[in-house]
Amino acid sequence: MHIGVIGAGIVGLTSAYQLLRAGHAVTVIDAGHGPGLATSFANGGQLSYGYVSPLAAPGVLSQLPSLLFSRTGPLRIKPSFDPDFWRWSIEFVKHCNAQANASSTLRLLSLGLHSRAVMQEFLARESVSFDYRLSGKLVVYRDAHKLAAAERSLELANDLGYPQRRVDAATCATLEPALAKIAGELAGGIHTPGEGTGDCQSLCRELARLVGAHADGKLLYEREVTGFDVRGGTVHSVRTRMGDVAVDACVVANGLAAMPLLRKVGESVSLYPLKGYSLTYRDAPADARPQVSVTDADNKVVYASLGEHLRVAGMADLVGYDYRIAARRIQALRTLSAGLFPALGGAHAPLEWTGMRPATPHGRPILQRANTLGNLWLNVGHGGLGFTLSMGAARVIADAIDGKRPAVDLAGFARLAA
């Protein structure tokens, strides 16, 4: 089959790669001028397969007053008149309970561990460079109650054969010496040795290279998709402002832009931008590059070494489609970074970035065939886990298209599955 893939971010390009591996001809169509230039551009750099608990959790609702009025907290909400915001928020609240959170976490762990296995296959097969490193991940907590809650989730990963362990503050400082200066503030942490780091945008470029070099692969940039030519309940072509692209099937993998596109064919998905920020310190001093991937759970900030660079990323703002870089959020990242890595004081000014994570209310991506069109498939809504889940999501979609039984049950990744 000739399959069109809409989106040249990490989700779209992994989908294209897996479909080519399955023997299909593939055309990637994207509105941008190159691969990985939107949400994939400067994300946190963590391949966090075992630490995937969604934002919708029991404790969030009790924090709602502070989230609505705080301008400095790691999670911030700005109510909007946009009906999509209210639809998303109502569903989000429904999932802020222990049972829903545990169910979503288990499903995400299953997909995450499958994604890790597929990534390892990919790394063994292809010669690619994206500053990948099996660094391990350390999530540190100042609050003992939050650490205890995280330890309960840890048991789910261990039950699936993916080792994680609780460590005390002293061990945190041993695993990552930069934490020694704040060890006295820490209740402890969760260490996951199997996690990795890498530059997502660099991987997008490598995937685009592999797709473009394949005899059956094609990349079309600067092609904004405007709709579909639908006849007899089937997509016959993808419509763009520069002409139609005939297809036998299509995978929609263009993040937030999927919502208005799918509405044109009667498909409704609930996505909302979860805005994040990052700093990239290029040629960072050696003592400002952590040995392990570090997550500061209290401040929702991650630190990852990417070759000679340090990526600092975090925050979660539900503020609508505001693509401006908020100076206050960037300054908060700079202050936190300097507090942990004083050597950054002499580093070059970092690259500042903001990106819109396409989040579902329950925190799970939507991986399914469209309800109305038999040859249209959805691979959207990965939120902050796009880099982590992309390889696994791409494989299960490719398997489903081929009529194979995916390694992960897709029933848990429908629009608003319970």
mmCIF file of N, CA, C and O in Angstrom, residues 45 47 130-136 195-198 289-293 304-307:
data_model
loop_
_atom_site.group_PDB
_atom_site.id
_atom_site.type_symbol
_atom_site.label_atom_id
_atom_site.label_comp_id
_atom_site.label_asym_id
_atom_site.label_seq_id
_atom_site.Cartn_x
_atom_site.Cartn_y
_atom_site.Cartn_z
ATOM 1 N N GLY A 45 14.374 15.802 26.232
ATOM 2 C CA GLY A 45 15.469 14.899 25.888
ATOM 3 C C GLY A 45 15.482 13.589 26.647
ATOM 4 O O GLY A 45 16.428 12.816 26.537
ATOM 5 N N LEU A 47 14.141 9.801 27.446
ATOM 6 C CA LEU A 47 13.414 8.606 27.013
ATOM 7 C C LEU A 47 13.003 7.890 28.293
ATOM 8 O O LEU A 47 13.729 7.053 28.828
ATOM 9 N N PHE A 130 22.111 10.878 17.464
ATOM 10 C CA PHE A 130 21.234 11.885 18.076
ATOM 11 C C PHE A 130 21.568 12.063 19.565
ATOM 12 O O PHE A 130 20.719 12.355 20.379
ATOM 13 N N ASP A 131 22.859 11.901 19.874
ATOM 14 C CA ASP A 131 23.354 12.054 21.243
ATOM 15 C C ASP A 131 22.652 11.100 22.206
ATOM 16 O O ASP A 131 22.431 11.430 23.379
ATOM 17 N N TYR A 132 22.334 9.907 21.716
ATOM 18 C CA TYR A 132 21.682 8.927 22.578
ATOM 19 C C TYR A 132 22.667 8.394 23.618
ATOM 20 O O TYR A 132 23.833 8.149 23.328
ATOM 21 N N ARG A 133 22.141 8.209 24.834
ATOM 22 C CA ARG A 133 22.961 7.635 25.900
ATOM 23 C C ARG A 133 22.059 6.899 26.882
ATOM 24 O O ARG A 133 20.998 7.418 27.268
ATOM 25 N N LEU A 134 22.444 5.704 27.264
ATOM 26 C CA LEU A 134 21.725 4.965 28.297
ATOM 27 C C LEU A 134 22.201 5.495 29.646
ATOM 28 O O LEU A 134 23.096 4.938 30.275
ATOM 29 N N SER A 135 21.593 6.582 30.062
ATOM 30 C CA SER A 135 22.082 7.324 31.220
ATOM 31 C C SER A 135 21.481 6.862 32.534
ATOM 32 O O SER A 135 22.060 7.066 33.605
ATOM 33 N N GLY A 136 20.284 6.243 32.461
ATOM 34 C CA GLY A 136 19.518 6.026 33.681
ATOM 35 C C GLY A 136 18.821 7.316 34.079
ATOM 36 O O GLY A 136 19.207 8.415 33.647
ATOM 37 N N GLU A 195 16.595 3.847 31.646
ATOM 38 C CA GLU A 195 16.143 5.011 30.870
ATOM 39 C C GLU A 195 17.307 5.613 30.074
ATOM 40 O O GLU A 195 18.481 5.418 30.393
ATOM 41 N N GLY A 196 16.967 6.397 29.059
ATOM 42 C CA GLY A 196 17.983 7.008 28.220
ATOM 43 C C GLY A 196 17.723 8.480 27.973
ATOM 44 O O GLY A 196 16.707 9.046 28.405
ATOM 45 N N THR A 197 18.642 9.101 27.270
ATOM 46 C CA THR A 197 18.500 10.494 26.845
ATOM 47 C C THR A 197 18.935 10.606 25.389
ATOM 48 O O THR A 197 19.690 9.776 24.875
ATOM 49 N N GLY A 198 18.454 11.641 24.740
ATOM 50 C CA GLY A 198 18.828 11.884 23.353
ATOM 51 C C GLY A 198 18.182 13.161 22.862
ATOM 52 O O GLY A 198 17.286 13.708 23.510
ATOM 53 N N ARG A 289 26.971 19.125 33.376
ATOM 54 C CA ARG A 289 26.276 18.123 32.565
ATOM 55 C C ARG A 289 26.093 16.885 33.434
ATOM 56 O O ARG A 289 27.068 16.196 33.740
ATOM 57 N N PRO A 290 24.871 16.592 33.863
ATOM 58 C CA PRO A 290 24.655 15.482 34.799
ATOM 59 C C PRO A 290 25.019 14.137 34.194
ATOM 60 O O PRO A 290 24.891 13.912 32.985
ATOM 61 N N GLN A 291 25.477 13.238 35.062
ATOM 62 C CA GLN A 291 25.840 11.894 34.626
ATOM 63 C C GLN A 291 24.606 11.041 34.358
ATOM 64 O O GLN A 291 24.632 10.144 33.523
ATOM 65 N N VAL A 292 23.531 11.305 35.101
ATOM 66 C CA VAL A 292 22.261 10.624 34.882
ATOM 67 C C VAL A 292 21.226 11.674 34.498
ATOM 68 O O VAL A 292 21.417 12.869 34.728
ATOM 69 N N SER A 293 20.150 11.222 33.894
ATOM 70 C CA SER A 293 19.043 12.122 33.608
ATOM 71 C C SER A 293 18.330 12.418 34.921
ATOM 72 O O SER A 293 17.951 11.503 35.646
ATOM 73 N N ALA A 304 19.044 17.010 31.236
ATOM 74 C CA ALA A 304 19.600 15.917 30.438
ATOM 75 C C ALA A 304 20.840 16.399 29.693
ATOM 76 O O ALA A 304 20.825 17.456 29.058
ATOM 77 N N SER A 305 21.899 15.599 29.751
ATOM 78 C CA SER A 305 23.101 15.885 28.971
ATOM 79 C C SER A 305 22.899 15.339 27.560
ATOM 80 O O SER A 305 22.574 14.163 27.387
ATOM 81 N N LEU A 306 23.100 16.202 26.571
ATOM 82 C CA LEU A 306 22.993 15.815 25.165
ATOM 83 C C LEU A 306 24.328 16.125 24.506
ATOM 84 O O LEU A 306 24.561 17.241 24.039
ATOM 85 N N GLY A 307 25.220 15.142 24.519
ATOM 86 C CA GLY A 307 26.563 15.396 24.023
ATOM 87 C C GLY A 307 27.247 16.446 24.882
ATOM 88 O O GLY A 307 27.355 16.298 26.099
#
